[in-house]
């Protein structure tokens, strides 16, 4: 490659779908090449992701490789990390977007339907005595 030659970015590692427990750390990978070296930006559900040190309060860190590291995954009323993410590699020659990746925050709570699931018991007589067979309600 000649010195000073511009080459538009090419994503070499796309982020992948991942499921993680609330408050656990996780990394969404993104690597790109180009000339000059591209800068990586992250987007979630169409909005640019704020990372530290740009946002000192952020629990998200943009790693030197371009990957997005979450110190702890949030899933509260104020902040929710679950969603569709993608990275954009950008330099003077152009830009390229990665494939979408879905970050799912695994919940601890059971849904109401699962909490209220009941079993009906049926007694059965056989030559071996009385047995119990569970049935769905």
PDB file of N, CA and C in Angstrom, residues 89-131:
ATOM      1  N   UNK A  89     -17.965   2.113  11.114  1.00  0.00           N
ATOM      2  CA  UNK A  89     -16.552   2.469  10.969  1.00  0.00           C
ATOM      3  C   UNK A  89     -16.488   3.609   9.958  1.00  0.00           C
ATOM      4  N   UNK A  90     -15.759   4.691  10.321  1.00  0.00           N
ATOM      5  CA  UNK A  90     -15.755   5.892   9.497  1.00  0.00           C
ATOM      6  C   UNK A  90     -14.336   6.444   9.393  1.00  0.00           C
ATOM      7  N   UNK A  91     -13.953   6.839   8.162  1.00  0.00           N
ATOM      8  CA  UNK A  91     -12.713   7.587   7.953  1.00  0.00           C
ATOM      9  C   UNK A  91     -12.920   8.560   6.792  1.00  0.00           C
ATOM     10  N   UNK A  92     -11.844   9.213   6.359  1.00  0.00           N
ATOM     11  CA  UNK A  92     -11.950  10.221   5.285  1.00  0.00           C
ATOM     12  C   UNK A  92     -12.458   9.637   3.980  1.00  0.00           C
ATOM     13  N   UNK A  93     -12.238   8.335   3.774  1.00  0.00           N
ATOM     14  CA  UNK A  93     -12.613   7.701   2.509  1.00  0.00           C
ATOM     15  C   UNK A  93     -14.058   7.209   2.479  1.00  0.00           C
ATOM     16  N   UNK A  94     -14.710   7.162   3.642  1.00  0.00           N
ATOM     17  CA  UNK A  94     -16.093   6.700   3.659  1.00  0.00           C
ATOM     18  C   UNK A  94     -16.470   6.058   4.981  1.00  0.00           C
ATOM     19  N   UNK A  95     -17.500   5.217   4.934  1.00  0.00           N
ATOM     20  CA  UNK A  95     -17.950   4.534   6.146  1.00  0.00           C
ATOM     21  C   UNK A  95     -18.582   3.204   5.774  1.00  0.00           C
ATOM     22  N   UNK A  96     -18.705   2.331   6.775  1.00  0.00           N
ATOM     23  CA  UNK A  96     -19.379   1.044   6.609  1.00  0.00           C
ATOM     24  C   UNK A  96     -20.070   0.701   7.916  1.00  0.00           C
ATOM     25  N   UNK A  97     -21.303   0.208   7.812  1.00  0.00           N
ATOM     26  CA  UNK A  97     -22.058  -0.234   8.982  1.00  0.00           C
ATOM     27  C   UNK A  97     -21.966  -1.744   9.114  1.00  0.00           C
ATOM     28  N   UNK A  98     -21.947  -2.205  10.357  1.00  0.00           N
ATOM     29  CA  UNK A  98     -21.914  -3.648  10.621  1.00  0.00           C
ATOM     30  C   UNK A  98     -23.320  -4.233  10.489  1.00  0.00           C
ATOM     31  N   UNK A  99     -23.397  -5.531  10.629  1.00  0.00           N
ATOM     32  CA  UNK A  99     -24.696  -6.200  10.747  1.00  0.00           C
ATOM     33  C   UNK A  99     -25.277  -5.851  12.115  1.00  0.00           C
ATOM     34  N   UNK A 100     -26.577  -5.967  12.247  1.00  0.00           N
ATOM     35  CA  UNK A 100     -27.247  -5.734  13.530  1.00  0.00           C
ATOM     36  C   UNK A 100     -26.976  -6.888  14.479  1.00  0.00           C
ATOM     37  N   UNK A 101     -26.915  -6.563  15.773  1.00  0.00           N
ATOM     38  CA  UNK A 101     -26.792  -7.570  16.824  1.00  0.00           C
ATOM     39  C   UNK A 101     -27.773  -7.206  17.926  1.00  0.00           C
ATOM     40  N   UNK A 102     -28.489  -8.194  18.421  1.00  0.00           N
ATOM     41  CA  UNK A 102     -29.466  -7.958  19.485  1.00  0.00           C
ATOM     42  C   UNK A 102     -28.866  -8.341  20.829  1.00  0.00           C
ATOM     43  N   UNK A 103     -28.883  -7.381  21.756  1.00  0.00           N
ATOM     44  CA  UNK A 103     -28.469  -7.639  23.129  1.00  0.00           C
ATOM     45  C   UNK A 103     -29.746  -7.850  23.936  1.00  0.00           C
ATOM     46  N   UNK A 104     -29.872  -9.038  24.508  1.00  0.00           N
ATOM     47  CA  UNK A 104     -31.037  -9.382  25.315  1.00  0.00           C
ATOM     48  C   UNK A 104     -30.608  -9.475  26.765  1.00  0.00           C
ATOM     49  N   UNK A 105     -31.335  -8.797  27.643  1.00  0.00           N
ATOM     50  CA  UNK A 105     -31.058  -8.868  29.075  1.00  0.00           C
ATOM     51  C   UNK A 105     -31.971  -9.931  29.663  1.00  0.00           C
ATOM     52  N   UNK A 106     -31.350 -10.982  30.185  1.00  0.00           N
ATOM     53  CA  UNK A 106     -32.131 -12.091  30.751  1.00  0.00           C
ATOM     54  C   UNK A 106     -32.774 -11.628  32.046  1.00  0.00           C
ATOM     55  N   UNK A 107     -34.085 -11.871  32.167  1.00  0.00           N
ATOM     56  CA  UNK A 107     -34.817 -11.447  33.356  1.00  0.00           C
ATOM     57  C   UNK A 107     -34.866 -12.537  34.398  1.00  0.00           C
ATOM     58  N   UNK A 108     -34.992 -12.113  35.644  1.00  0.00           N
ATOM     59  CA  UNK A 108     -35.084 -13.061  36.752  1.00  0.00           C
ATOM     60  C   UNK A 108     -36.539 -13.357  37.104  1.00  0.00           C
ATOM     61  N   UNK A 109     -37.415 -12.407  36.792  1.00  0.00           N
ATOM     62  CA  UNK A 109     -38.820 -12.560  37.163  1.00  0.00           C
ATOM     63  C   UNK A 109     -39.547 -13.451  36.170  1.00  0.00           C
ATOM     64  N   UNK A 110     -40.474 -14.243  36.688  1.00  0.00           N
ATOM     65  CA  UNK A 110     -41.334 -15.048  35.831  1.00  0.00           C
ATOM     66  C   UNK A 110     -42.498 -14.186  35.376  1.00  0.00           C
ATOM     67  N   UNK A 111     -42.974 -14.436  34.191  1.00  0.00           N
ATOM     68  CA  UNK A 111     -44.152 -13.729  33.707  1.00  0.00           C
ATOM     69  C   UNK A 111     -45.355 -14.191  34.510  1.00  0.00           C
ATOM     70  N   UNK A 112     -46.385 -13.342  34.570  1.00  0.00           N
ATOM     71  CA  UNK A 112     -47.586 -13.678  35.344  1.00  0.00           C
ATOM     72  C   UNK A 112     -48.163 -15.017  34.910  1.00  0.00           C
ATOM     73  N   UNK A 113     -48.163 -15.271  33.616  1.00  0.00           N
ATOM     74  CA  UNK A 113     -48.723 -16.527  33.109  1.00  0.00           C
ATOM     75  C   UNK A 113     -47.948 -17.721  33.674  1.00  0.00           C
ATOM     76  N   UNK A 114     -46.622 -17.592  33.745  1.00  0.00           N
ATOM     77  CA  UNK A 114     -45.804 -18.673  34.273  1.00  0.00           C
ATOM     78  C   UNK A 114     -45.980 -18.811  35.782  1.00  0.00           C
ATOM     79  N   UNK A 115     -46.170 -17.672  36.491  1.00  0.00           N
ATOM     80  CA  UNK A 115     -46.350 -17.719  37.935  1.00  0.00           C
ATOM     81  C   UNK A 115     -47.674 -18.390  38.297  1.00  0.00           C
ATOM     82  N   UNK A 116     -48.701 -18.197  37.493  1.00  0.00           N
ATOM     83  CA  UNK A 116     -50.024 -18.704  37.828  1.00  0.00           C
ATOM     84  C   UNK A 116     -50.304 -20.077  37.217  1.00  0.00           C
ATOM     85  N   UNK A 117     -49.284 -20.693  36.630  1.00  0.00           N
ATOM     86  CA  UNK A 117     -49.490 -22.006  36.034  1.00  0.00           C
ATOM     87  C   UNK A 117     -49.844 -23.010  37.131  1.00  0.00           C
ATOM     88  N   UNK A 118     -50.926 -23.719  36.939  1.00  0.00           N
ATOM     89  CA  UNK A 118     -51.409 -24.671  37.942  1.00  0.00           C
ATOM     90  C   UNK A 118     -51.512 -26.052  37.323  1.00  0.00           C
ATOM     91  N   UNK A 119     -51.493 -27.016  38.191  1.00  0.00           N
ATOM     92  CA  UNK A 119     -51.685 -28.398  37.748  1.00  0.00           C
ATOM     93  C   UNK A 119     -52.939 -28.953  38.387  1.00  0.00           C
ATOM     94  N   UNK A 120     -53.671 -29.725  37.613  1.00  0.00           N
ATOM     95  CA  UNK A 120     -54.835 -30.431  38.128  1.00  0.00           C
ATOM     96  C   UNK A 120     -54.401 -31.871  38.322  1.00  0.00           C
ATOM     97  N   UNK A 121     -54.784 -32.443  39.410  1.00  0.00           N
ATOM     98  CA  UNK A 121     -54.360 -33.804  39.709  1.00  0.00           C
ATOM     99  C   UNK A 121     -55.506 -34.763  39.413  1.00  0.00           C
ATOM    100  N   UNK A 122     -55.173 -35.853  38.765  1.00  0.00           N
ATOM    101  CA  UNK A 122     -56.168 -36.880  38.458  1.00  0.00           C
ATOM    102  C   UNK A 122     -55.718 -38.172  39.132  1.00  0.00           C
ATOM    103  N   UNK A 123     -56.630 -38.735  39.898  1.00  0.00           N
ATOM    104  CA  UNK A 123     -56.320 -39.993  40.563  1.00  0.00           C
ATOM    105  C   UNK A 123     -56.686 -41.130  39.627  1.00  0.00           C
ATOM    106  N   UNK A 124     -55.829 -42.099  39.546  1.00  0.00           N
ATOM    107  CA  UNK A 124     -56.053 -43.218  38.636  1.00  0.00           C
ATOM    108  C   UNK A 124     -55.927 -44.521  39.419  1.00  0.00           C
ATOM    109  N   UNK A 125     -56.911 -45.390  39.228  1.00  0.00           N
ATOM    110  CA  UNK A 125     -56.851 -46.710  39.868  1.00  0.00           C
ATOM    111  C   UNK A 125     -56.312 -47.704  38.852  1.00  0.00           C
ATOM    112  N   UNK A 126     -55.421 -48.499  39.343  1.00  0.00           N
ATOM    113  CA  UNK A 126     -54.921 -49.558  38.475  1.00  0.00           C
ATOM    114  C   UNK A 126     -54.735 -50.804  39.326  1.00  0.00           C
ATOM    115  N   UNK A 127     -54.281 -51.853  38.692  1.00  0.00           N
ATOM    116  CA  UNK A 127     -54.063 -53.098  39.437  1.00  0.00           C
ATOM    117  C   UNK A 127     -52.923 -52.940  40.441  1.00  0.00           C
ATOM    118  N   UNK A 128     -52.120 -51.858  40.277  1.00  0.00           N
ATOM    119  CA  UNK A 128     -50.997 -51.629  41.195  1.00  0.00           C
ATOM    120  C   UNK A 128     -51.346 -50.663  42.312  1.00  0.00           C
ATOM    121  N   UNK A 129     -52.582 -50.180  42.376  1.00  0.00           N
ATOM    122  CA  UNK A 129     -52.980 -49.250  43.417  1.00  0.00           C
ATOM    123  C   UNK A 129     -53.452 -47.941  42.810  1.00  0.00           C
ATOM    124  N   UNK A 130     -53.401 -46.873  43.615  1.00  0.00           N
ATOM    125  CA  UNK A 130     -53.854 -45.559  43.187  1.00  0.00           C
ATOM    126  C   UNK A 130     -52.625 -44.719  42.821  1.00  0.00           C
ATOM    127  N   UNK A 131     -52.693 -44.044  41.672  1.00  0.00           N
ATOM    128  CA  UNK A 131     -51.596 -43.186  41.239  1.00  0.00           C
ATOM    129  C   UNK A 131     -52.081 -41.773  40.992  1.00  0.00           C
TER     130      UNK A 131
END
